[in-house]
Coordinates of C-alpha atoms in Angstrom, one line a residue:
X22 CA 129.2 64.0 94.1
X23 CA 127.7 65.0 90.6
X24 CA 129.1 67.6 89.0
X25 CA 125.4 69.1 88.5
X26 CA 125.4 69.4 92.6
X27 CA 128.4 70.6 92.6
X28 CA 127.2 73.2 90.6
X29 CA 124.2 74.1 92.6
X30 CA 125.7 74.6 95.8
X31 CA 127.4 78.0 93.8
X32 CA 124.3 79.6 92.9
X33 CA 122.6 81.8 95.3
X34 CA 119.9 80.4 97.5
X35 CA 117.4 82.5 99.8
X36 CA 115.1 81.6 102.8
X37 CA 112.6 84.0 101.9
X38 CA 109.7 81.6 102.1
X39 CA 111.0 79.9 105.3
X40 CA 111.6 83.2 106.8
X41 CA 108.4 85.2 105.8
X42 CA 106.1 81.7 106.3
X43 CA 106.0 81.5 110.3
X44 CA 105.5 77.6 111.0
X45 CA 108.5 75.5 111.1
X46 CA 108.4 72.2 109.4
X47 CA 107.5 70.2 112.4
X48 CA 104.7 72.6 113.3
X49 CA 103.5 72.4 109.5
X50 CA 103.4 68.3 110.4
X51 CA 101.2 68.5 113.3
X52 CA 99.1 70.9 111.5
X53 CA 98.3 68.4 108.9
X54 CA 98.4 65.5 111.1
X55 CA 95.5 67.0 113.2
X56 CA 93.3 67.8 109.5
X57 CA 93.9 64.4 108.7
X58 CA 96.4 64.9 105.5
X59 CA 99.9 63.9 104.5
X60 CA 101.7 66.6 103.0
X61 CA 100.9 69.9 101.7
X62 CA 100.0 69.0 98.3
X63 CA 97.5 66.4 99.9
X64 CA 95.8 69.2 101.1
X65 CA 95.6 71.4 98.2
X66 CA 94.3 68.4 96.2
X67 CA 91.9 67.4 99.0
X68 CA 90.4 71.2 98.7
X69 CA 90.8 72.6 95.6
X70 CA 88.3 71.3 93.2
X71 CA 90.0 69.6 90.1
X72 CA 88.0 71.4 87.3
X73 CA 90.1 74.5 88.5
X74 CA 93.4 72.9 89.7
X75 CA 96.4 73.4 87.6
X76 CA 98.6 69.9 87.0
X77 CA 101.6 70.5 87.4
X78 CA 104.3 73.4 87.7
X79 CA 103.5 76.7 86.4
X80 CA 105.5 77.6 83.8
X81 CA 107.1 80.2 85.7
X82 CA 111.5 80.7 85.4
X83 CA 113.5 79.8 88.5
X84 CA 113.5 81.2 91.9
X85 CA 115.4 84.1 92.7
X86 CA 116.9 86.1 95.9
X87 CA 115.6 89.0 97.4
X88 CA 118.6 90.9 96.7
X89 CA 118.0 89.8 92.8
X90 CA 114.3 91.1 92.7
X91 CA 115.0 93.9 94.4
X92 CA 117.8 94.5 92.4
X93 CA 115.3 94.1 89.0
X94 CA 112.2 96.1 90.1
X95 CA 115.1 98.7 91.2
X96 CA 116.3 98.7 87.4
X97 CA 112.6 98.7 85.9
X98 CA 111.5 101.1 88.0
X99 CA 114.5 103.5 86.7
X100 CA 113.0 103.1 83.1
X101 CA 110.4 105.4 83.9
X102 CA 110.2 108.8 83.2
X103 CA 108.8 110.6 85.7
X104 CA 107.7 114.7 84.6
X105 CA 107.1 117.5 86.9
X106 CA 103.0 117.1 87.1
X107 CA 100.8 119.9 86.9
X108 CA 97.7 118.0 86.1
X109 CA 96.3 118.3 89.5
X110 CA 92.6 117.3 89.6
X111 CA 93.2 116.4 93.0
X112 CA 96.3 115.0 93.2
X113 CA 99.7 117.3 94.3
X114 CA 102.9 117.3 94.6
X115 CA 103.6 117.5 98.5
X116 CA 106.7 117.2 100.9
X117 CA 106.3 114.4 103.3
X118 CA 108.4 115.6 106.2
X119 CA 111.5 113.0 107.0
X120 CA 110.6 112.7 110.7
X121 CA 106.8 110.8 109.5
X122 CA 108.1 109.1 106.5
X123 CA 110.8 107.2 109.1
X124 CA 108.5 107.2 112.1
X125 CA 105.4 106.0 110.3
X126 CA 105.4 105.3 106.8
X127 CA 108.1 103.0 107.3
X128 CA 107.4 101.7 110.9
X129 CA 105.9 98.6 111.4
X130 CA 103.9 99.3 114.3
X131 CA 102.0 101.5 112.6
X132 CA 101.3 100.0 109.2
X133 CA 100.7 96.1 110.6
X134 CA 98.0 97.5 112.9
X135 CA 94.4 96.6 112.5
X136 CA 91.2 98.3 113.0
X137 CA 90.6 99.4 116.2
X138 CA 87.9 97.4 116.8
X139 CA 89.6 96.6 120.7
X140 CA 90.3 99.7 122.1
X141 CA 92.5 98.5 124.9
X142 CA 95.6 98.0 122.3
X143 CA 94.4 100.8 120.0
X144 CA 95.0 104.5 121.7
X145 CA 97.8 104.9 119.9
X146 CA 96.1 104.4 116.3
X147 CA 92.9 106.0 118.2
X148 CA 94.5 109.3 118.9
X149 CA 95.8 109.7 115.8
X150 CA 93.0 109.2 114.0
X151 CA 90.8 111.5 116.6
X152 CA 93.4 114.3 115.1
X153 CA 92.5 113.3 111.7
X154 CA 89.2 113.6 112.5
X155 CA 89.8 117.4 114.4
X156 CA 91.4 118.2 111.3
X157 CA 89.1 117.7 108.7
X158 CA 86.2 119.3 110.6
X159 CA 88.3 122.2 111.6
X160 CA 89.3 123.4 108.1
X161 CA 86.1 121.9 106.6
X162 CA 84.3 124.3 108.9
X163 CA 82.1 121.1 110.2
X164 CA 81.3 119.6 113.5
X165 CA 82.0 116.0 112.5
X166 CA 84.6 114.1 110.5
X167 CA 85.0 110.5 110.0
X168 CA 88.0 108.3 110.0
X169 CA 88.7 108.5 106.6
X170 CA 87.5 107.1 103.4
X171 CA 89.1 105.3 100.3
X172 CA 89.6 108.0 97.9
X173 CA 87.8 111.5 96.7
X174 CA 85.7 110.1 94.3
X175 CA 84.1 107.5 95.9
X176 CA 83.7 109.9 99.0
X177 CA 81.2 112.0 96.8
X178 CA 79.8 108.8 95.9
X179 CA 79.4 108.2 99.8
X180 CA 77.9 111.8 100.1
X181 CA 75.5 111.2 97.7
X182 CA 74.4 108.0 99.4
X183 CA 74.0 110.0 102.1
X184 CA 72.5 113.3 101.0
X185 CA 69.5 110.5 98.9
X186 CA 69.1 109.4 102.9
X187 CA 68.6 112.5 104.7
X188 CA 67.1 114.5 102.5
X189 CA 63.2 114.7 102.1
X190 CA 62.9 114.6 98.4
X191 CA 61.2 111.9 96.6
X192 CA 63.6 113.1 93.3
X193 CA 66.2 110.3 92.3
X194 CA 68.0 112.8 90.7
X195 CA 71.5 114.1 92.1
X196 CA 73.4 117.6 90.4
X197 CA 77.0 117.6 89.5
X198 CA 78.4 120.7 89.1
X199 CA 79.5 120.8 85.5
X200 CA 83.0 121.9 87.0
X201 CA 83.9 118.7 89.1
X202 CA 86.9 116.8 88.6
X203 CA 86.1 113.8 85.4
X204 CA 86.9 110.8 87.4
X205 CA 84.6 112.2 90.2
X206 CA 81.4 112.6 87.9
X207 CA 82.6 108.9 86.6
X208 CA 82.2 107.0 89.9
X209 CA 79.3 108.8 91.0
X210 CA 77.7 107.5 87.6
X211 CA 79.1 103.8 88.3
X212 CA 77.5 104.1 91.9
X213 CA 74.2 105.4 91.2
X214 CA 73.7 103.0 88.0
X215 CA 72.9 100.0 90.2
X216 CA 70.8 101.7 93.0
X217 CA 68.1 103.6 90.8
X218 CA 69.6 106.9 91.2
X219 CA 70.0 109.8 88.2
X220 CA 73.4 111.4 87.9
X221 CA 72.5 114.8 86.0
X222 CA 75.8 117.0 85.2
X223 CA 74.6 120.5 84.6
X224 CA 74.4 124.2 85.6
X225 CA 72.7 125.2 89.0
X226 CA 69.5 125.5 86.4
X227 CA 69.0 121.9 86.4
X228 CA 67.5 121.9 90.2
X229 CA 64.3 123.4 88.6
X230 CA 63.8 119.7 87.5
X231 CA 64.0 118.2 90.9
X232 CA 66.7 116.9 92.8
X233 CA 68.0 115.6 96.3
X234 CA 71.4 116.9 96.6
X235 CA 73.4 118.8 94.4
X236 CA 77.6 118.6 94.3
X237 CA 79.5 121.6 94.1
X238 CA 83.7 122.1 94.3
X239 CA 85.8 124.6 95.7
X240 CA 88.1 125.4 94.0
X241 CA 86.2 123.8 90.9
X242 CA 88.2 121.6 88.3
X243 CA 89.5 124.5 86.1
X244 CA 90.2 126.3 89.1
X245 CA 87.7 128.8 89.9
X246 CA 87.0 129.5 94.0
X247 CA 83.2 131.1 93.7
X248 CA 81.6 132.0 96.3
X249 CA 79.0 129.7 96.9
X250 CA 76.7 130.7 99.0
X251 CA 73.8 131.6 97.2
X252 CA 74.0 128.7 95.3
X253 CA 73.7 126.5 98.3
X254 CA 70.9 128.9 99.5
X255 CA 69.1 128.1 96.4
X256 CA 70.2 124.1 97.1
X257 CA 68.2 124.6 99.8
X258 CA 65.9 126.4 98.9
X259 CA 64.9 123.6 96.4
X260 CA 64.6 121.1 99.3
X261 CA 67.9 119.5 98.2
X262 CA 71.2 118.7 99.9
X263 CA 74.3 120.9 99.6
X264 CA 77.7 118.6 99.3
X265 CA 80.8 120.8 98.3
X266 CA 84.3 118.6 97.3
X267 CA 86.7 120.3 98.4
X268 CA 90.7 121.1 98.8
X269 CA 91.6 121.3 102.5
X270 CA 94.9 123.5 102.0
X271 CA 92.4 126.0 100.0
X272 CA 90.5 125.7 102.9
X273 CA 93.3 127.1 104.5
X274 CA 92.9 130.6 102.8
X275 CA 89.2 130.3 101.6
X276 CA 85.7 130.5 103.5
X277 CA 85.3 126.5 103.8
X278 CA 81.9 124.6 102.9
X279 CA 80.5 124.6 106.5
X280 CA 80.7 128.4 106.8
X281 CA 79.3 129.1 103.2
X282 CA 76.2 126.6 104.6
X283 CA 77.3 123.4 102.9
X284 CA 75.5 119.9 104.5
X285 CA 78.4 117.8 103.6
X286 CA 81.9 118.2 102.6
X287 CA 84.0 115.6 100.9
X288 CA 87.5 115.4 99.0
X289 CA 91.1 114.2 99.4
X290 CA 93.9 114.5 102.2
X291 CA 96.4 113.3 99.8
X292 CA 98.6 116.8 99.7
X293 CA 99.0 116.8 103.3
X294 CA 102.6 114.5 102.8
X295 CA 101.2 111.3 100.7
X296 CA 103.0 111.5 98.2
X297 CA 100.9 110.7 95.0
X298 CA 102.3 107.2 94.1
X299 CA 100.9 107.3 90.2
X300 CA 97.2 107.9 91.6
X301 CA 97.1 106.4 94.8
X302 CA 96.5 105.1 97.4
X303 CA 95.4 108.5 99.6
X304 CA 93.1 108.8 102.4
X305 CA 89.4 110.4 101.3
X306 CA 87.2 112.6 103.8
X307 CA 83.3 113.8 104.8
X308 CA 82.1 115.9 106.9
X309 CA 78.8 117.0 108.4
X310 CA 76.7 118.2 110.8
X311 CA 76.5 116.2 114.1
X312 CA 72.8 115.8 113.5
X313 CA 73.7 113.4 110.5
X314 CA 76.2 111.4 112.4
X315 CA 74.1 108.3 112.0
X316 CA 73.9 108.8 108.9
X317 CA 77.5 109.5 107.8
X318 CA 79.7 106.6 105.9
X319 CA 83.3 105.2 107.4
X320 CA 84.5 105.1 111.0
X321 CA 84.2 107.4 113.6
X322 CA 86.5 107.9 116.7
X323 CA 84.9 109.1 119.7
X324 CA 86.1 110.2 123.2
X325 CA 84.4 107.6 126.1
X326 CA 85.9 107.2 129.1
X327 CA 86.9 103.9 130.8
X328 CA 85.9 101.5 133.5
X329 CA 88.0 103.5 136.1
X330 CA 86.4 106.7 134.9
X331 CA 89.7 108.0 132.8
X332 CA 89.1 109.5 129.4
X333 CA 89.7 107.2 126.7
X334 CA 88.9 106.9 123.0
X335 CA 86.8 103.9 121.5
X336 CA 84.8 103.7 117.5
X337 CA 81.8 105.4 117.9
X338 CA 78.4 104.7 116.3
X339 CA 79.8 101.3 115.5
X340 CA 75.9 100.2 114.7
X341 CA 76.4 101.5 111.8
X342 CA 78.7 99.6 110.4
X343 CA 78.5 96.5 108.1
X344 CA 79.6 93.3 110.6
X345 CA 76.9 94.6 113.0
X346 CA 73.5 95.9 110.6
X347 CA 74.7 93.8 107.5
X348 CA 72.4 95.1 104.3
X349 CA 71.4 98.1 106.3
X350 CA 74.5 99.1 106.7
X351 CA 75.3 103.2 106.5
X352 CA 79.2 102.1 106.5
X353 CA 81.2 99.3 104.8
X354 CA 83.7 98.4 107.5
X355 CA 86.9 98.5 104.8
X356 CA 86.0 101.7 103.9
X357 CA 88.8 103.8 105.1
X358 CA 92.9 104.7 104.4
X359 CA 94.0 104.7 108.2
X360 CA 97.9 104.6 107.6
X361 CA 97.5 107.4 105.5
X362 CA 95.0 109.2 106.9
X363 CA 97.3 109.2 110.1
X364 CA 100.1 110.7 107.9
X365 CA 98.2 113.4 106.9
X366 CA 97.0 114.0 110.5
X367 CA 100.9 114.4 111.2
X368 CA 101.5 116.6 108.1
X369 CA 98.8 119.0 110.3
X370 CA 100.4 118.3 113.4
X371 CA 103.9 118.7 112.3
X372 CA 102.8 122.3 110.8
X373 CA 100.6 123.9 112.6
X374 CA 97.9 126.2 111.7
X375 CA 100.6 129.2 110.6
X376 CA 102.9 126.5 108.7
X377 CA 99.7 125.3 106.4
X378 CA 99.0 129.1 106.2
X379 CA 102.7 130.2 105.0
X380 CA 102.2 126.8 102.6
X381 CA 98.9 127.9 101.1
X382 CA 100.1 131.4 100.9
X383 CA 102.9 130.5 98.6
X384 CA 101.2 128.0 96.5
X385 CA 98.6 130.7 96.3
X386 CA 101.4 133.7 95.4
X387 CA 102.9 131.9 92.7
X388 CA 99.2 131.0 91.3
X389 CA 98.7 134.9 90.6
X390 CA 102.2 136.0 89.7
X391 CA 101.5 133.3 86.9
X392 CA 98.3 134.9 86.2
X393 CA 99.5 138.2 86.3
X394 CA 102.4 137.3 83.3
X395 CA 99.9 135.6 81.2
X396 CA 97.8 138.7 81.2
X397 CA 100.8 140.7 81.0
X398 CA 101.2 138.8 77.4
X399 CA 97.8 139.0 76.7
X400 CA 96.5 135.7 77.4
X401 CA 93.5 136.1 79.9
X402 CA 92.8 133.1 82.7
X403 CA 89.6 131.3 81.9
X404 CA 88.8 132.8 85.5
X405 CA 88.7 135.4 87.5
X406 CA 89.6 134.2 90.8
X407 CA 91.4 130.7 91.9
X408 CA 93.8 129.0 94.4
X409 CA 96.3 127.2 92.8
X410 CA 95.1 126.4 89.3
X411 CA 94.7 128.1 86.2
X412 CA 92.9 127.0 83.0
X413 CA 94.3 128.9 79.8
X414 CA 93.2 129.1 76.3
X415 CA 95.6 127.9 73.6
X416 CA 95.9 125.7 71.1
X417 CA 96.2 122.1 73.5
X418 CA 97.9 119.8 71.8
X419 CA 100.6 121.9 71.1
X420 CA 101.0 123.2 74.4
X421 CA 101.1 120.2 75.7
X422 CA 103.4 118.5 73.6
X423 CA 105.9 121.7 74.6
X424 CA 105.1 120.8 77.9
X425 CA 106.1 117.0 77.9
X426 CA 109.3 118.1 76.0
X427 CA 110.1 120.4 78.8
X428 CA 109.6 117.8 81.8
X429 CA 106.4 119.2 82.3
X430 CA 103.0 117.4 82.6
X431 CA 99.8 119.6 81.9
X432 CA 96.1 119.0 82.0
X433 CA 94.2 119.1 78.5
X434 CA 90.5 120.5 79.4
X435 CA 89.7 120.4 75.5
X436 CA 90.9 121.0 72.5
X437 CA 90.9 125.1 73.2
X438 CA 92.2 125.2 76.8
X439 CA 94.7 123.5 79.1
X440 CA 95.0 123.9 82.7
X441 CA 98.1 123.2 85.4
X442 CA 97.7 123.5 89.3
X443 CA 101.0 124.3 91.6
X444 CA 101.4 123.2 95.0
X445 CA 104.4 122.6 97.7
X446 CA 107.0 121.8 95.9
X447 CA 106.5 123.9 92.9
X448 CA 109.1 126.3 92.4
X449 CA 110.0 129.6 90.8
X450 CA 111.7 128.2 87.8
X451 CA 109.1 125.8 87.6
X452 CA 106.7 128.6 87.6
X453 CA 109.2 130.3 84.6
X454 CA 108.9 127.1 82.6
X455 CA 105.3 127.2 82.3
X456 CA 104.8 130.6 81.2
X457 CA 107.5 129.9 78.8
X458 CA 105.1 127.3 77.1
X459 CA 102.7 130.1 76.2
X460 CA 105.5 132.6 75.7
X461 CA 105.2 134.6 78.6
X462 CA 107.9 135.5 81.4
X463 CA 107.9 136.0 84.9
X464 CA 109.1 139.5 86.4
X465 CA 110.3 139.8 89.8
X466 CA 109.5 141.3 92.3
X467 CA 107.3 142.9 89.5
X468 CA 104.8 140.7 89.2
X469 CA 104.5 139.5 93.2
X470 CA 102.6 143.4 94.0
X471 CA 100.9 143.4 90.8
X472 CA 99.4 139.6 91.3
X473 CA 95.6 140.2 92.4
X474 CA 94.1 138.1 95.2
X475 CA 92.1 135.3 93.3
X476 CA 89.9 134.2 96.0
X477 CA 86.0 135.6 96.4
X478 CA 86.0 134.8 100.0
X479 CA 88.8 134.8 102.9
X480 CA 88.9 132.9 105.6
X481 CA 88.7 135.0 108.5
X482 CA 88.0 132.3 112.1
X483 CA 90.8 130.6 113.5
X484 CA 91.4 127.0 113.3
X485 CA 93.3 123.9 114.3
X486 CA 93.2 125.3 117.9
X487 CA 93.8 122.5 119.8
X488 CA 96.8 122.1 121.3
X489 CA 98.1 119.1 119.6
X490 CA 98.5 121.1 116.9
X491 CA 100.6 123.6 118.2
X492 CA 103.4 121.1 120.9
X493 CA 105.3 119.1 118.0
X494 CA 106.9 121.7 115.8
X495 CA 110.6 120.1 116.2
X496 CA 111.8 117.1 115.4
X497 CA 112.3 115.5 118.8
X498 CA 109.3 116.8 119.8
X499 CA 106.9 114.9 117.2
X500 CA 109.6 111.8 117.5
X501 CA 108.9 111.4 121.5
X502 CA 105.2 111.8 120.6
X503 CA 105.1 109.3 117.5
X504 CA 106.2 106.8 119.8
X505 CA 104.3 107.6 123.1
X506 CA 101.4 106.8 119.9
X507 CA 102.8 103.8 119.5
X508 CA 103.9 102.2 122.7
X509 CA 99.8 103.0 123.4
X510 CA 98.8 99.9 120.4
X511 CA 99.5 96.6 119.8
X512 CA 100.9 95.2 116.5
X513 CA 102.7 92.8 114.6
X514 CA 105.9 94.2 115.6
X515 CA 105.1 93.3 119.4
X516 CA 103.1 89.8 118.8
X517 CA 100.3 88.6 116.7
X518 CA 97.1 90.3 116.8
X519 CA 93.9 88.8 117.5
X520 CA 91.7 90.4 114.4
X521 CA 91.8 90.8 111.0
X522 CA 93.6 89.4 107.9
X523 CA 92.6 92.3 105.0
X524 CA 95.9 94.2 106.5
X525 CA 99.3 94.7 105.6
X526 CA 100.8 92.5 108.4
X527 CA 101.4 89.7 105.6
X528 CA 104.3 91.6 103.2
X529 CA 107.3 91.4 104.7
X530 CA 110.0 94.1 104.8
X531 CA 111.5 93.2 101.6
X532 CA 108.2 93.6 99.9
X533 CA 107.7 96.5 101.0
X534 CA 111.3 98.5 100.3
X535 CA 110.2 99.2 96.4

């Protein structure tokens, strides 16, 4: 034996690829017996035309183990600095509770599912989404919710879509608010570019000029909650449609979109426990009126029954949908976040309506004790009212620069004002911090009876009503009923599954540990 494989037999070897790569060698043979070809490269040079095949290896360096790549990614990953953000712009700090992270986040047999195209191995998934669904519409103050969508911006680009199809304007021109989140008014540009539409950012004045919708937020991007209500009047009014992105745990506290007479309501579910993941992904939202269910983008989850009569849940309205009307399509069939929308369904479950209440409250609290030591030092909120952001004149740059050598990541509006948002896991001395950028302190309990409300409109109806979301408050509780979910679906922890391929049945454990 050569000393060189003597040698090898000492390095570290790994069966990743045989492991992860399901067919055996002498299933791979018949495979390529029956298509007629030798050997694997056979078949890649058989198919792959030569203009773009690459001869020979790539110049990549040797193989390594799992445990060694893990190991590396482990060790670049620790390079980063990661600072307390306060940028919002919708995008929080959140706390994920244990019992979903281990139970779903991490459990195959809920992130190797598919669509639920067959019903009959899909209640689990089914339910859970019909609870995302509840949600949405119940804080939203809709009637209908979809499934969920990829992300906020390109769920206002949806509503626009949809507000240029229902409405009975022959204007191509749609509103933005001038105080909508940046990367918002950017997709919506992108999207209406290619389809003939006119993205107009501006002051409610604009809709003199024509228009068939108009996008409004609450809270705004600098943080202000108006009230709203006779500006979608005047929406209306104009012959336009009313969409308002929103924040769903404002919409804990605040009169939501439906109730101030919105048409459509969009915006993310990403502070319900996904954590932010450096900007994604996060499930996305509408909501509407039942009368424009035909017309509204994504999946929908209805309640059928089955062929013994028992109540049952099935998509609804799937002739809307891209495999069935092609080019006249209302929905693209990949259009949705299910695994996250379903962890953000939990994070309401899990809760409650009085848990997202004492949530809001405190995100809200700490909002005005900061606003009431600012203008304790002289330094007045660019507004009078807000939920958990504030927007504050100073010189930017500066501040920020204080900020990043404190830990602390702030949002530049301009050159004259910088803006940071709180949310679940801010805390007290985080709160101290801040004010300590613009030289102001924090007094307790001083400053919790002298902070003022901050928002124009309260809530006052109940919501999240249904029972689900009142049973699974302890921990055994919402285990037993994560996996009564689950036993109800079929996935790629229990066998193959007859559909799909876009999913993320493919990555194997290890890839998926970073």
């Amino acid at each position: 034996m050569s000393d060189r494989s003597s040698l090898s037999r000492l390095l570290a070897t790994d069966d990743f690829v045989d492991r992860h790569i399901g067919p055996t060698p002498d299933e791979q043979a018949h495979m390529l017996s029956v298509i007629g070809v030798g050997s694997l490269d056979e078949l890649i040079t058989t198919t792959v035309p030569g203009s773009i095949l690459i001869d020979g290896p790539l110049p990549l360096p040797g193989p390594r183990t799992v445990d060694d790549v893990l190991g590396e990614l482990r060790a670049i990953a620790g390079r980063n600095r990661a600072r307390t953000s306060l940028i919002g712009q919708g995008y929080y700090g959140t706390v994920c509770p244990p019992v979903i992270v281990r139970n779903v986040l991490e459990n195959p047999g809920w992130y190797t599912a598919y669509t639920p195209y067959q019903p009959e191995i899909s209640q689990g998934r089914l339910e859970a989404l019909l609870n995302f669904q509840t949600m949405i519409a119940e804080l939203t103050g809709f009637e209908l919710a979809n499934a969920s969508l990829l992300d906020e911006a390109t769920a206002a680009a949806e509503a626009m879509t949809m507000a240029r199809r229902t409405s009975k304007s022959t204007s191509d021109r749609f509103l933005v608010h001038h105080d909508t989140h940046p990367q918002t008014i950017n997709v919506l540009r992108t999207r209406a570019e290619p389809i003939g539409l006119q993205v107009v950012v501006g002051d409610l004045d604009e809709i003199d000029g024509g228009c068939f919708g108009v996008l409004l937020s609450l809270p705004t991007s600098t943080g202000a909650v108006p009230d709203w209500r006779a500006a979608i009047q005047r929406v209306h009014d104009a012959g336009a449609i009313a969409v308002v992105a929103t924040d769903l745990l404002a919409c804990v506290l605040t009169t939501p979109p439906g109730r101030l007479g919105a048409d459509i309501a969009i915006g993310s579910a990403q502070r319900f426990g996904v954590p932010m993941g450096f900007g994604g992904p996060h499930a996305a939202f509408i909501a509407a009126s039942e009368a424009t269910a035909r017309s509204l983008p994504g999946r929908l989850v209805g309640v059928s029954t089955d062929t013994e009569g028992r109540p049952s849940l099935r998509l609804a309205l799937q002739t809307r949908e891209q495999h069935i009307r092609r080019e006249k399509a209302t929905s693209n069939i990949c259009t949705a976040q299910v695994l996250l929308a379903n962890m953000a369904g939990f994070y309401a479950t899990w809760h409650g309506p009085e848990g997202l209440r004492r949530i809001a409250e405190r995100v809200h609290r700490l909002t005005g004790m900061a606003a009431t030591a600012l203008r304790a030092s002289g330094i007045a909120p660019l507004h009078d009212s807000w939920f958990d952001t504030l927007t504050v004149p100073c010189a930017a740059d500066d501040i920020i620069a204080a900020g990043h050598a404190a830990g602390l990541d702030l949002r530049r509006v301009d050159d004259a004002h910088v803006a940071f948002s709180f949310d679940e896991t801010t805390s007290v001395d985080i709160v101290r911090g801040v004010l300590s950028l613009f030289g102001a302190a924090m007094h307790l309990p001083d400053d919790i009876e002298a902070s003022s409300d901050g928002i124009a409109t309260r809530r006052s109806d109940d919501f999240l009503s249904q029972s689900v979301f009142h049973r699974y408050h302890t921990e055994h509780e919402m285990l037993r009923y994560l996996r009564r979910l689950c036993d109800k679906d079929l996935a790629l922890d229990r066998t193959m599954i007859p559909l799909g391929s876009c999913t993320m049945k493919l990555n194997a454990a290890a890839e998926m540990m970073p």
